[in-house]
Amino acid sequence: SACEMWGSLVFEGVVDHHMLDRMVGGWVRGTWTRLRRWVEAERAESRNPNVGEWWQWLYERLEADPDPGKARAAYVAYRGRDRR
């Protein structure tokens, strides 16, 4: 899944986790929250603890250290900032 790839990229330091949080953090959190039970059932059924491993790792990382702008909407948190 995309979340598995993104988790690996963050872990390897290719992508900063705060940048990823700004880009797709809400999607990562929302999909994990909705599909967590399914992933855990797949792990149990297949006897494979690696199913969704980087997805869960990324979710937990984003929850533990979210981008500072996540507490407010980006249009408020970053008003007047231009990265160019």
Short mmCIF file of N, CA and C in Angstrom, two decimals:
data_model
loop_
_atom_site.label_atom_id
_atom_site.label_comp_id
_atom_site.label_asym_id
_atom_site.label_seq_id
_atom_site.Cartn_x
_atom_site.Cartn_y
_atom_site.Cartn_z
N SER A 1 0.84 -1.19 0.00
CA SER A 1 0.00 0.00 0.00
C SER A 1 0.88 1.25 0.00
N ALA A 2 0.28 2.35 -0.30
CA ALA A 2 1.02 3.62 -0.28
C ALA A 2 1.54 3.91 1.12
N CYS A 3 0.75 3.59 2.14
CA CYS A 3 1.18 3.85 3.52
C CYS A 3 2.39 3.03 3.90
N GLU A 4 2.49 1.82 3.38
CA GLU A 4 3.68 1.00 3.64
C GLU A 4 4.91 1.67 3.02
N MET A 5 4.76 2.16 1.81
CA MET A 5 5.87 2.82 1.13
C MET A 5 6.25 4.11 1.86
N TRP A 6 5.26 4.92 2.22
CA TRP A 6 5.54 6.17 2.91
C TRP A 6 6.21 5.92 4.25
N GLY A 7 5.76 4.91 4.99
CA GLY A 7 6.38 4.57 6.27
C GLY A 7 7.85 4.21 6.10
N SER A 8 8.14 3.40 5.09
CA SER A 8 9.53 3.02 4.82
C SER A 8 10.37 4.24 4.44
N LEU A 9 9.82 5.12 3.63
CA LEU A 9 10.55 6.31 3.21
C LEU A 9 10.85 7.24 4.39
N VAL A 10 9.90 7.37 5.30
CA VAL A 10 10.14 8.19 6.48
C VAL A 10 11.20 7.53 7.37
N PHE A 11 11.07 6.23 7.59
CA PHE A 11 12.03 5.52 8.43
C PHE A 11 13.45 5.64 7.88
N GLU A 12 13.60 5.54 6.57
CA GLU A 12 14.93 5.62 5.95
C GLU A 12 15.45 7.05 5.84
N GLY A 13 14.64 8.02 6.20
CA GLY A 13 15.07 9.41 6.17
C GLY A 13 15.00 10.06 4.80
N VAL A 14 14.33 9.41 3.88
CA VAL A 14 14.18 9.97 2.53
C VAL A 14 13.16 11.10 2.54
N VAL A 15 12.14 10.95 3.37
CA VAL A 15 11.07 11.94 3.49
C VAL A 15 10.95 12.33 4.95
N ASP A 16 10.90 13.63 5.22
CA ASP A 16 10.70 14.13 6.57
C ASP A 16 9.27 13.83 7.01
N HIS A 17 9.11 13.33 8.21
CA HIS A 17 7.76 12.93 8.63
C HIS A 17 6.82 14.12 8.81
N HIS A 18 7.33 15.29 9.14
CA HIS A 18 6.45 16.45 9.23
C HIS A 18 5.95 16.87 7.85
N MET A 19 6.84 16.80 6.85
CA MET A 19 6.40 17.12 5.50
C MET A 19 5.32 16.12 5.05
N LEU A 20 5.56 14.83 5.31
CA LEU A 20 4.57 13.83 4.93
C LEU A 20 3.26 14.07 5.69
N ASP A 21 3.35 14.47 6.94
CA ASP A 21 2.16 14.75 7.73
C ASP A 21 1.36 15.88 7.10
N ARG A 22 2.03 16.91 6.64
CA ARG A 22 1.33 18.02 5.99
C ARG A 22 0.67 17.57 4.70
N MET A 23 1.31 16.67 3.98
CA MET A 23 0.80 16.26 2.67
C MET A 23 -0.33 15.22 2.77
N VAL A 24 -0.12 14.16 3.54
CA VAL A 24 -1.09 13.05 3.55
C VAL A 24 -1.36 12.52 4.96
N GLY A 25 -0.97 13.25 5.98
CA GLY A 25 -1.13 12.77 7.35
C GLY A 25 -2.57 12.46 7.73
N GLY A 26 -3.48 13.29 7.31
CA GLY A 26 -4.90 13.04 7.62
C GLY A 26 -5.38 11.75 6.98
N TRP A 27 -4.94 11.51 5.77
CA TRP A 27 -5.33 10.29 5.05
C TRP A 27 -4.73 9.07 5.74
N VAL A 28 -3.46 9.15 6.13
CA VAL A 28 -2.80 8.03 6.83
C VAL A 28 -3.53 7.72 8.12
N ARG A 29 -3.83 8.74 8.90
CA ARG A 29 -4.52 8.53 10.18
C ARG A 29 -5.92 7.97 9.97
N GLY A 30 -6.65 8.56 9.03
CA GLY A 30 -8.03 8.12 8.80
C GLY A 30 -8.13 6.69 8.30
N THR A 31 -7.27 6.32 7.37
CA THR A 31 -7.33 4.96 6.85
C THR A 31 -6.90 3.95 7.91
N TRP A 32 -5.86 4.28 8.69
CA TRP A 32 -5.44 3.34 9.74
C TRP A 32 -6.55 3.16 10.77
N THR A 33 -7.17 4.26 11.18
CA THR A 33 -8.24 4.19 12.16
C THR A 33 -9.39 3.31 11.66
N ARG A 34 -9.75 3.46 10.39
CA ARG A 34 -10.86 2.67 9.84
C ARG A 34 -10.48 1.23 9.55
N LEU A 35 -9.24 0.97 9.19
CA LEU A 35 -8.85 -0.37 8.74
C LEU A 35 -7.95 -1.14 9.71
N ARG A 36 -7.69 -0.58 10.84
CA ARG A 36 -6.79 -1.24 11.81
C ARG A 36 -7.25 -2.65 12.17
N ARG A 37 -8.52 -2.81 12.47
CA ARG A 37 -9.03 -4.13 12.84
C ARG A 37 -8.85 -5.14 11.71
N TRP A 38 -9.07 -4.69 10.49
CA TRP A 38 -8.88 -5.57 9.33
C TRP A 38 -7.42 -6.00 9.21
N VAL A 39 -6.49 -5.05 9.36
CA VAL A 39 -5.06 -5.37 9.29
C VAL A 39 -4.69 -6.37 10.39
N GLU A 40 -5.16 -6.13 11.59
CA GLU A 40 -4.86 -7.04 12.69
C GLU A 40 -5.44 -8.44 12.44
N ALA A 41 -6.62 -8.52 11.85
CA ALA A 41 -7.22 -9.82 11.52
C ALA A 41 -6.40 -10.52 10.44
N GLU A 42 -5.92 -9.76 9.46
CA GLU A 42 -5.07 -10.33 8.41
C GLU A 42 -3.78 -10.87 9.00
N ARG A 43 -3.22 -10.15 9.94
CA ARG A 43 -2.00 -10.62 10.61
C ARG A 43 -2.24 -11.95 11.31
N ALA A 44 -3.35 -12.01 12.04
CA ALA A 44 -3.67 -13.23 12.79
C ALA A 44 -3.96 -14.39 11.85
N GLU A 45 -4.78 -14.14 10.83
CA GLU A 45 -5.16 -15.21 9.91
C GLU A 45 -3.98 -15.76 9.12
N SER A 46 -3.11 -14.88 8.69
CA SER A 46 -1.96 -15.30 7.89
C SER A 46 -0.74 -15.67 8.75
N ARG A 47 -0.86 -15.42 10.05
CA ARG A 47 0.27 -15.62 10.97
C ARG A 47 1.51 -14.86 10.50
N ASN A 48 1.24 -13.66 10.03
CA ASN A 48 2.31 -12.81 9.49
C ASN A 48 2.23 -11.45 10.16
N PRO A 49 3.10 -11.17 11.12
CA PRO A 49 3.05 -9.89 11.83
C PRO A 49 3.48 -8.70 10.96
N ASN A 50 3.95 -8.98 9.75
CA ASN A 50 4.46 -7.91 8.89
C ASN A 50 3.38 -7.24 8.04
N VAL A 51 2.16 -7.75 8.05
CA VAL A 51 1.08 -7.14 7.29
C VAL A 51 0.84 -5.73 7.83
N GLY A 52 0.98 -4.74 6.99
CA GLY A 52 0.73 -3.35 7.38
C GLY A 52 1.69 -2.78 8.41
N GLU A 53 2.86 -3.39 8.54
CA GLU A 53 3.79 -2.99 9.60
C GLU A 53 4.25 -1.54 9.49
N TRP A 54 4.59 -1.10 8.29
CA TRP A 54 5.07 0.28 8.13
C TRP A 54 3.93 1.28 8.16
N TRP A 55 2.75 0.84 7.81
CA TRP A 55 1.56 1.69 7.93
C TRP A 55 1.32 1.99 9.41
N GLN A 56 1.30 0.96 10.25
CA GLN A 56 1.10 1.17 11.68
C GLN A 56 2.23 2.01 12.27
N TRP A 57 3.47 1.71 11.88
CA TRP A 57 4.60 2.48 12.39
C TRP A 57 4.45 3.96 12.05
N LEU A 58 4.06 4.26 10.81
CA LEU A 58 3.90 5.64 10.38
C LEU A 58 2.78 6.32 11.15
N TYR A 59 1.65 5.64 11.29
CA TYR A 59 0.53 6.20 12.06
C TYR A 59 1.00 6.56 13.47
N GLU A 60 1.68 5.63 14.13
CA GLU A 60 2.14 5.88 15.49
C GLU A 60 3.15 7.01 15.55
N ARG A 61 4.01 7.11 14.56
CA ARG A 61 5.00 8.20 14.49
C ARG A 61 4.32 9.55 14.33
N LEU A 62 3.34 9.61 13.43
CA LEU A 62 2.62 10.86 13.20
C LEU A 62 1.82 11.27 14.43
N GLU A 63 1.26 10.31 15.13
CA GLU A 63 0.51 10.63 16.35
C GLU A 63 1.44 11.11 17.47
N ALA A 64 2.62 10.51 17.57
CA ALA A 64 3.57 10.86 18.64
C ALA A 64 4.21 12.22 18.41
N ASP A 65 4.43 12.59 17.14
CA ASP A 65 5.12 13.84 16.82
C ASP A 65 4.50 14.45 15.57
N PRO A 66 3.30 15.00 15.69
CA PRO A 66 2.65 15.57 14.51
C PRO A 66 3.30 16.87 14.06
N ASP A 67 3.08 17.20 12.81
CA ASP A 67 3.51 18.50 12.32
C ASP A 67 2.83 19.58 13.17
N PRO A 68 3.56 20.61 13.59
CA PRO A 68 2.96 21.64 14.44
C PRO A 68 1.69 22.27 13.86
N GLY A 69 1.56 22.31 12.55
CA GLY A 69 0.37 22.90 11.94
C GLY A 69 -0.86 22.03 12.01
N LYS A 70 -0.73 20.77 12.47
CA LYS A 70 -1.88 19.86 12.51
C LYS A 70 -2.91 20.27 13.55
N ALA A 71 -2.51 21.00 14.57
CA ALA A 71 -3.46 21.43 15.59
C ALA A 71 -4.46 22.45 15.03
N ARG A 72 -4.05 23.13 13.98
CA ARG A 72 -4.92 24.12 13.32
C ARG A 72 -4.89 23.81 11.83
N ALA A 73 -5.76 24.37 11.11
CA ALA A 73 -5.76 24.17 9.65
C ALA A 73 -4.53 24.84 9.05
N ALA A 74 -4.04 24.28 7.95
CA ALA A 74 -2.84 24.82 7.30
C ALA A 74 -3.01 26.28 6.92
N TYR A 75 -4.20 26.65 6.48
CA TYR A 75 -4.41 28.04 6.06
C TYR A 75 -4.32 29.00 7.23
N VAL A 76 -4.43 28.50 8.47
CA VAL A 76 -4.25 29.32 9.67
C VAL A 76 -2.81 29.19 10.17
N ALA A 77 -2.34 27.97 10.31
CA ALA A 77 -1.02 27.72 10.88
C ALA A 77 0.10 28.31 10.05
N TYR A 78 -0.07 28.32 8.76
CA TYR A 78 1.02 28.78 7.88
C TYR A 78 0.68 30.06 7.12
N ARG A 79 -0.27 30.79 7.61
CA ARG A 79 -0.67 32.05 6.97
C ARG A 79 0.53 32.98 6.86
N GLY A 80 0.75 33.51 5.69
CA GLY A 80 1.84 34.46 5.48
C GLY A 80 3.19 33.82 5.22
N ARG A 81 3.27 32.50 5.27
CA ARG A 81 4.54 31.80 5.01
C ARG A 81 4.55 31.30 3.58
N ASP A 82 5.65 31.52 2.94
CA ASP A 82 5.82 31.05 1.56
C ASP A 82 7.16 30.32 1.51
N ARG A 83 7.14 29.04 1.13
CA ARG A 83 8.35 28.23 1.12
C ARG A 83 9.24 28.49 -0.10
N ARG A 84 8.79 29.29 -1.04
CA ARG A 84 9.59 29.53 -2.25
C ARG A 84 10.81 30.27 -1.97
#
